[in-house]
XYZ file of C-alpha atoms in Angstrom:
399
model
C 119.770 108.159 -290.343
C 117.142 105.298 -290.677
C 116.725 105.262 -287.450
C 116.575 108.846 -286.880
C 114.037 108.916 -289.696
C 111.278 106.187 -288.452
C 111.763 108.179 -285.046
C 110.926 111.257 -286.041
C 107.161 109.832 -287.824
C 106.801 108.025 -284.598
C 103.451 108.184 -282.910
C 105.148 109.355 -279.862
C 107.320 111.828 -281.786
C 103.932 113.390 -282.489
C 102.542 113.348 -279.083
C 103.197 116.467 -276.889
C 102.094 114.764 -273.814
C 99.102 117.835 -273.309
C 94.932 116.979 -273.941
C 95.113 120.124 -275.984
C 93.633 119.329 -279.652
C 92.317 116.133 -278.937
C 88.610 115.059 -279.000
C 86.673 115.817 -276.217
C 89.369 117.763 -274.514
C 87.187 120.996 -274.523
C 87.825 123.125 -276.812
C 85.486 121.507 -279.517
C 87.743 121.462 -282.097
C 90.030 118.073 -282.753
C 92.950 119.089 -284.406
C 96.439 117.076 -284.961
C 99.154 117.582 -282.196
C 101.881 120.408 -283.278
C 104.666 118.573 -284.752
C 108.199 118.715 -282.560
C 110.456 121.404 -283.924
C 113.825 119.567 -284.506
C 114.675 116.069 -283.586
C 116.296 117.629 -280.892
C 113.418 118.629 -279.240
C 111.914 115.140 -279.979
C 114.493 113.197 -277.949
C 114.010 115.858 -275.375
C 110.308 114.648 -274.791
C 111.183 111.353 -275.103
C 113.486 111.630 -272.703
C 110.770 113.474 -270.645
C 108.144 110.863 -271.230
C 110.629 107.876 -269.637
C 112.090 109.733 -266.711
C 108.184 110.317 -265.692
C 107.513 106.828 -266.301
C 110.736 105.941 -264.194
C 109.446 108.141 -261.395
C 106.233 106.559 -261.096
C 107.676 103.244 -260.780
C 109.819 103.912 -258.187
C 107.177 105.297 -256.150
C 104.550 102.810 -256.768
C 107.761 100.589 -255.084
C 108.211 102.893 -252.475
C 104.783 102.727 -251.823
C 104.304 99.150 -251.299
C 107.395 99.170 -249.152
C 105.714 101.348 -247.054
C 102.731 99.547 -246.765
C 104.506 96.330 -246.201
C 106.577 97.597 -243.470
C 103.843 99.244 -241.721
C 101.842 96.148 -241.850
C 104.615 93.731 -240.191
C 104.367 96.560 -237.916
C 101.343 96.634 -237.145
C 101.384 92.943 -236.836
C 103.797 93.121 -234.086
C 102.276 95.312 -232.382
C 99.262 93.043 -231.840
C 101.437 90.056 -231.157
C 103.302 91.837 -228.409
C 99.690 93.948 -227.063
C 98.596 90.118 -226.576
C 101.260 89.146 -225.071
C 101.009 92.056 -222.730
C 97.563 91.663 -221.592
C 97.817 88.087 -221.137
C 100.759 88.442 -219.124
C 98.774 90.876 -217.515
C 95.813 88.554 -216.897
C 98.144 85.784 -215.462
C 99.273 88.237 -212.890
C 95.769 89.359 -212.204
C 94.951 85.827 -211.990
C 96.780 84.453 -209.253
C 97.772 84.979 -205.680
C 100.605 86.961 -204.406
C 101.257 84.527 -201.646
C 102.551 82.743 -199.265
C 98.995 81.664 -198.299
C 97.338 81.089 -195.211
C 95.846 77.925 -193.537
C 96.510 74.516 -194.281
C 94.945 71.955 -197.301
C 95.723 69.146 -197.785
C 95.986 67.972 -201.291
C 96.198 64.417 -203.346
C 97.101 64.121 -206.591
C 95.576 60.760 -207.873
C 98.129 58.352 -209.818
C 97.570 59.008 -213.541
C 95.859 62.432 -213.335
C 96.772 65.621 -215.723
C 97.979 68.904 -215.127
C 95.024 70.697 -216.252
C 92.741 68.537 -213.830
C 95.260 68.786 -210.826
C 94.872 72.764 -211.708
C 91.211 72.909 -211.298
C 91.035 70.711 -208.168
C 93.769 73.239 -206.826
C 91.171 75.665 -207.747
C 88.700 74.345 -206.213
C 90.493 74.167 -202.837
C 91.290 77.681 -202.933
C 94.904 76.675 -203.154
C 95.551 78.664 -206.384
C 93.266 81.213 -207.957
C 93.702 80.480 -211.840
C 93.967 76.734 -213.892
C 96.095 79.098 -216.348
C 98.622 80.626 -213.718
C 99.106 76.897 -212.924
C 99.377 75.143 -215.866
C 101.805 78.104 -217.356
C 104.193 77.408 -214.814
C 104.333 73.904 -214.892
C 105.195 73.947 -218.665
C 107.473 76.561 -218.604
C 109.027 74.791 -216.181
C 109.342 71.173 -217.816
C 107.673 70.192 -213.722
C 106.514 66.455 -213.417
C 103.926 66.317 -211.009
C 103.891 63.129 -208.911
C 100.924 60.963 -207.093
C 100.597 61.545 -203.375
C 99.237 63.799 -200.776
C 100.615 67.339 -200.212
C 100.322 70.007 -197.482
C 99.813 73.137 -198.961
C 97.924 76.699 -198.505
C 95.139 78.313 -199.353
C 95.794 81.862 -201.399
C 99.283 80.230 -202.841
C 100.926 81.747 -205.860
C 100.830 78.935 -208.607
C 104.463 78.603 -209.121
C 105.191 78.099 -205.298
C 102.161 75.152 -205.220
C 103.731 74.219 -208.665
C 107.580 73.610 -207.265
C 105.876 71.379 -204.507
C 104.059 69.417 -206.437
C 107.235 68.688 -208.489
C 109.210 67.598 -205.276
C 108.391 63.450 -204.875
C 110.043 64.338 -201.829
C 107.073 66.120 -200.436
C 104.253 63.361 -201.618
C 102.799 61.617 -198.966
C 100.268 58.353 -198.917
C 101.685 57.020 -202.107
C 105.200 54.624 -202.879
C 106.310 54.020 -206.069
C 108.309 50.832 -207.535
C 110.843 52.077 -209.645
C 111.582 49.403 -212.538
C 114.814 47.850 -211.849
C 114.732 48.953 -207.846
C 115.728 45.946 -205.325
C 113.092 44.910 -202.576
C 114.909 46.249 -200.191
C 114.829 50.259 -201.081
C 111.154 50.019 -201.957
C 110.583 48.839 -198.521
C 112.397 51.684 -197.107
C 110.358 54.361 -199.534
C 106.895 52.708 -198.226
C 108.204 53.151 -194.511
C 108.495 57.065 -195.069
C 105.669 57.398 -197.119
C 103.371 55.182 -195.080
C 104.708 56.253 -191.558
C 105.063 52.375 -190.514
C 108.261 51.504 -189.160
C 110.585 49.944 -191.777
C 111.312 46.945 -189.292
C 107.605 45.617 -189.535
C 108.212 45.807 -193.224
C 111.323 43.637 -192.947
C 109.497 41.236 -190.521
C 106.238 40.520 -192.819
C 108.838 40.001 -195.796
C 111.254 37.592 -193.740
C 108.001 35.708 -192.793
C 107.202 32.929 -195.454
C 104.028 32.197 -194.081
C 102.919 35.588 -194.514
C 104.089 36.464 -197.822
C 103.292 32.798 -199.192
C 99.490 34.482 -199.482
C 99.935 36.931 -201.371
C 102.699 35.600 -204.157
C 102.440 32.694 -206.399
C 103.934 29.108 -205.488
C 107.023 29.442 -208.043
C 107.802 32.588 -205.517
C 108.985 30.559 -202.481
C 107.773 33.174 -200.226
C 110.427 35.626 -201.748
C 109.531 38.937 -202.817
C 111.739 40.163 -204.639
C 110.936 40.585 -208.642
C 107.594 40.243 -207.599
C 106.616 43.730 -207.171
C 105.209 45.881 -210.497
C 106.870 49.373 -211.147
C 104.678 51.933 -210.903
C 102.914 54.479 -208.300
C 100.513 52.736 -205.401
C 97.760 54.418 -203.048
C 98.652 53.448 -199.459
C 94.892 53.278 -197.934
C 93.424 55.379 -194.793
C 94.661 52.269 -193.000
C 97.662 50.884 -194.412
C 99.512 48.011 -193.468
C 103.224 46.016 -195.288
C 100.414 43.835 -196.285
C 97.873 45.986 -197.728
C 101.048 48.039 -199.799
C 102.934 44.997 -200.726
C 100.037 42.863 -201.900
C 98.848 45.572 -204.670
C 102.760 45.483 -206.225
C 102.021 41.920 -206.452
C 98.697 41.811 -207.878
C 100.127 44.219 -210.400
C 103.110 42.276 -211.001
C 101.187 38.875 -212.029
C 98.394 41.007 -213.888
C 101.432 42.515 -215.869
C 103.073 38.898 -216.558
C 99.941 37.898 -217.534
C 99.292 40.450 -220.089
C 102.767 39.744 -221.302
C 102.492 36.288 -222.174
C 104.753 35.596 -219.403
C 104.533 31.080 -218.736
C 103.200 30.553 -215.282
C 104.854 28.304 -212.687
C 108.383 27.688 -212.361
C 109.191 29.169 -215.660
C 107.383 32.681 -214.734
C 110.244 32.583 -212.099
C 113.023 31.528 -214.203
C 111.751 34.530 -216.588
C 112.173 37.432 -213.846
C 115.332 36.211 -212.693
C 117.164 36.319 -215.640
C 115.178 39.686 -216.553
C 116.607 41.175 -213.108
C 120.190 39.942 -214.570
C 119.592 41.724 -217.491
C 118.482 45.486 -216.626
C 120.944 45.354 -213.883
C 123.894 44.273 -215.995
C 123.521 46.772 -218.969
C 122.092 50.460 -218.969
C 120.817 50.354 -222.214
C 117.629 48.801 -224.090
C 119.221 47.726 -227.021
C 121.443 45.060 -225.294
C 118.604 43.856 -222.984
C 118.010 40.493 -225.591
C 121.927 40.243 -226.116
C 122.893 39.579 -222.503
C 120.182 37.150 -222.274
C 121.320 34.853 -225.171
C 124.464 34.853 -223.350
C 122.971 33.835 -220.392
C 121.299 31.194 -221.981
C 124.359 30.298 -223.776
C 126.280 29.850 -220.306
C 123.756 27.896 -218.912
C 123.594 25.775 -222.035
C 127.043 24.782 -221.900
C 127.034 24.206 -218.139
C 129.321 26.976 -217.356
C 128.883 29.634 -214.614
C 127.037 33.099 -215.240
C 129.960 35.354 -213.789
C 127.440 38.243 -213.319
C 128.911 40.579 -210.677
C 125.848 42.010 -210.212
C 124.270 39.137 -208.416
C 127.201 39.125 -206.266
C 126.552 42.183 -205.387
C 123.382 42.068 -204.719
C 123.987 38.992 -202.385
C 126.227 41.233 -200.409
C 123.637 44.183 -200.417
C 126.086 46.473 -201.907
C 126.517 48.124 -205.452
C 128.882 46.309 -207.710
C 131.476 49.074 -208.154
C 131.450 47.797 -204.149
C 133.119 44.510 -204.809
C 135.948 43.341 -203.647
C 138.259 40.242 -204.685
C 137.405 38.167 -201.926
C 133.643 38.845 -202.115
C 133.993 37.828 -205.841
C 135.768 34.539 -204.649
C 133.339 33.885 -201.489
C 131.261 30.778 -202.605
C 129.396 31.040 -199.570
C 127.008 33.901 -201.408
C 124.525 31.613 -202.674
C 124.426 34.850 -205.291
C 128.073 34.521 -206.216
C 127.594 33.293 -209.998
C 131.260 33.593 -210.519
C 131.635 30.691 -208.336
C 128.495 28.880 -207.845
C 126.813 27.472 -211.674
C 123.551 28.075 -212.524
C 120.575 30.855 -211.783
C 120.547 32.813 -208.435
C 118.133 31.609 -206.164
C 115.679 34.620 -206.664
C 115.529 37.818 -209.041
C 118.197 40.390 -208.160
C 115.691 43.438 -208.439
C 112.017 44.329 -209.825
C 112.356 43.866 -213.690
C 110.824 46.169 -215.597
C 108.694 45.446 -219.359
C 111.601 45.874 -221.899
C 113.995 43.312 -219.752
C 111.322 40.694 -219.282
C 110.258 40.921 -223.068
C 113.937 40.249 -223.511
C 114.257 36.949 -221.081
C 111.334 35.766 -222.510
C 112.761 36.183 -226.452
C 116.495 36.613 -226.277
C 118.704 37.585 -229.635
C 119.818 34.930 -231.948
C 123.660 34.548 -231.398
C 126.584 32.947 -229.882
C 128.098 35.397 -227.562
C 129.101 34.002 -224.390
C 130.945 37.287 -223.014
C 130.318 40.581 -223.232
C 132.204 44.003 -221.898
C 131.151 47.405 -220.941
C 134.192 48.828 -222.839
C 132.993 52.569 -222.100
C 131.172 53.410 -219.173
C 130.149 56.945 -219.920
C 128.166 55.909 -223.547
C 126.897 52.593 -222.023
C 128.991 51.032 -225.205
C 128.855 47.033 -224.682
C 130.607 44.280 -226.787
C 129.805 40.811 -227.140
C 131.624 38.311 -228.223
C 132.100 34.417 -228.414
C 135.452 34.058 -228.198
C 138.098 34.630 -225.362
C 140.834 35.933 -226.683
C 138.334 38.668 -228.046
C 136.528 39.387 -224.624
C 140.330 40.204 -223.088
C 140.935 42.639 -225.562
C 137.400 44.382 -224.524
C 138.536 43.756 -220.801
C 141.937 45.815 -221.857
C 139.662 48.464 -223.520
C 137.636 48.603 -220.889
C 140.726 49.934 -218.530
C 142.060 51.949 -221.188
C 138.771 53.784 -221.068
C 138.224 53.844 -217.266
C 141.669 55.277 -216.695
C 141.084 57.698 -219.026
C 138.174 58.760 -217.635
C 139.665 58.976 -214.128
């Protein structure tokens, strides 16, 4: 009944919800609201008053619903009308192929793909920089040094797939870090168009290959030739190619901190050892301590991959007798001590790691699983046979 009461001399319970009778609604007169009826008629307003409340609510929601969905709408409709017309544009933009005429096109050792684009564009090889450089990162291409035979009126993405074939470069040889002598002299035969057998004579020739290398070198190449990508001239000859790996090679030692003389030799062969006995970085410094470790304590390397490599084959090549044939002055199984050259062309990360080797005592260490690269080291024995027994266990279970 309180409550009923205090309700019922309400403001609201007063207020008819009409401008009728109050000031300045127009009729000049300002007169008091009628009072309800009954309460019933009261709680009937009331209830009037809130559902209109209610529906205004809901539609000021619904409104900005509306508005909200039309503008994420709206916004993809832009996003996809841009995507249109540029797509468009690219079309518009380039050739329909397969061209006509021959160009032909070097891409200079270091260069981007926006610059190749525009030189392409210049040639008349391709008609848009955008076409081109769309493709090529779409793509994931690498683009590669050398000189190319292409067309003029190309579409980009045929150029593009050229360009991303070493296969097709021309007037350029690269030194891949790790890569023996005797494959880069077989790339720089193809790519220079000089028959690999002059190649093999200038290298077999002391005399020759004493000028270009240091003294430590003994006239041998190999190890002595810088990765990386090398211009082969208007006029090239094994000379000419081979003497810029070098120069590169002892500017790179040099910039490394690399000890001239005998030890700047002693440092690439046992880098050589390294890259080509692991696949991995992270064991690069722990191979060499135990190289230094075997030398220490006079006994021999047993790397098979300088047997190998004395053989000119791959190690998974070897047989027992080659492992057992002391007459491969490479056979470190047998014969105590350092090969008599580098096994291959070392790259940064393995001659950083001859040069400072990990602290330790290892003095073996196992490839126990060949797909992950996984390596153990180890100082004792018994320890290293258990890796060697792992190391089958894994193999045959791979096979």
């Amino acid at each position: 009944m309180p409550e009923d009461f205090h309700d019922f001399f309400s403001d609201d319970a007063w207020d008819d919800g009409s401008e009728a009778g109050r000031p300045g609604s127009g009729d000049g007169a300002s007169r008091p609201p009628k009072p309800p009826r009954s309460r019933r008629d009261m709680r009937r307003r009331r209830k009037h008053r809130r559902h209109k409340r209610l529906v205004v609510v809901i539609a000021s929601i619904v409104i900005v619903a509306l508005c909200v969905g039309v503008g994420v709408l709206a916004v993809g409709k832009i996003k996809q009308w841009r995507h249109d017309t540029l797509a468009d544009t690219a079309v518009v933009d380039d050739y329909p192929g397969p061209g006509e005429g021959d160009v032909s096109f070097t891409v200079e050792s270091g260069q981007g793909v926006a610059e190749i684009a525009e030189g392409l564009r210049r040639a008349d090889v391709i008609k848009s920089v955008d076409a081109f450089t769309s493709v090529v990162a779409s793509n994931s291409y690498t683009l590669y040094p050398g000189t190319y035979e292409l067309k003029r009126h190309m579409k980009a993405s045929a150029a593009a797939k050229i360009l991303s074939d070493e296969g097709n470069a021309k007037g350029f040889v690269e030194v891949r870090q790790g890569e023996r002598l005797d494959d880069v002299l077989k790339t720089a035969a193809e790519s220079s168009g000089i028959a690999l057998e002059e190649f093999e004579d200038y290298v077999g020739d002391a005399s020759k290959t004493g000028a270009i290398l240091p003294a430590c070198a003994k006239g041998k190449l190999e190890g002595w030739l810088e990765p990386g990508v090398y211009n082969i001239g208007d006029d090239p000859t094994p000379q000419s190619i081979l003497q810029q790996m070098v120069q590169a090679r002892i500017e790179k030692l040099n910039a490394l901190g690399v000890p001239e003389g005998d030890q700047r030799e002693r440092i690439l062969i046992i880098a050589s050892i390294v890259e080509a006995e692991v696949n991995s970085q992270e064991y690069y410094g722990k191979v060499s301590r135990v190289i230094e470790n075997r030398l220490k304590d006079d006994m021999p390397l047993g790397m098979d991959s300088t047997v190998a490599y004395g053989f000119k084959i791959s190690g998974t090549e070897l047989t027992n007798e080659q492992l057992n044939d002391g007459s491969n002055p490479f056979n470190t199984r047998v014969n105590k001590g350092l090969p008599p050259t580098p096994i291959s062309n070392p790259g940064d990360d393995a001659i950083e790691a001859a040069m400072h080797p990990e602290d330790g005592d290892w003095l073996y260490f196992v490839t126990t699983d060949l797909k992950t690269g996984e390596t153990k080291f180890t100082s004792s024995y018994d320890q290293f046979e258990q890796y060697v027994q792992e190391y089958k266990a894994n193999n045959e279970n791979a096979n």
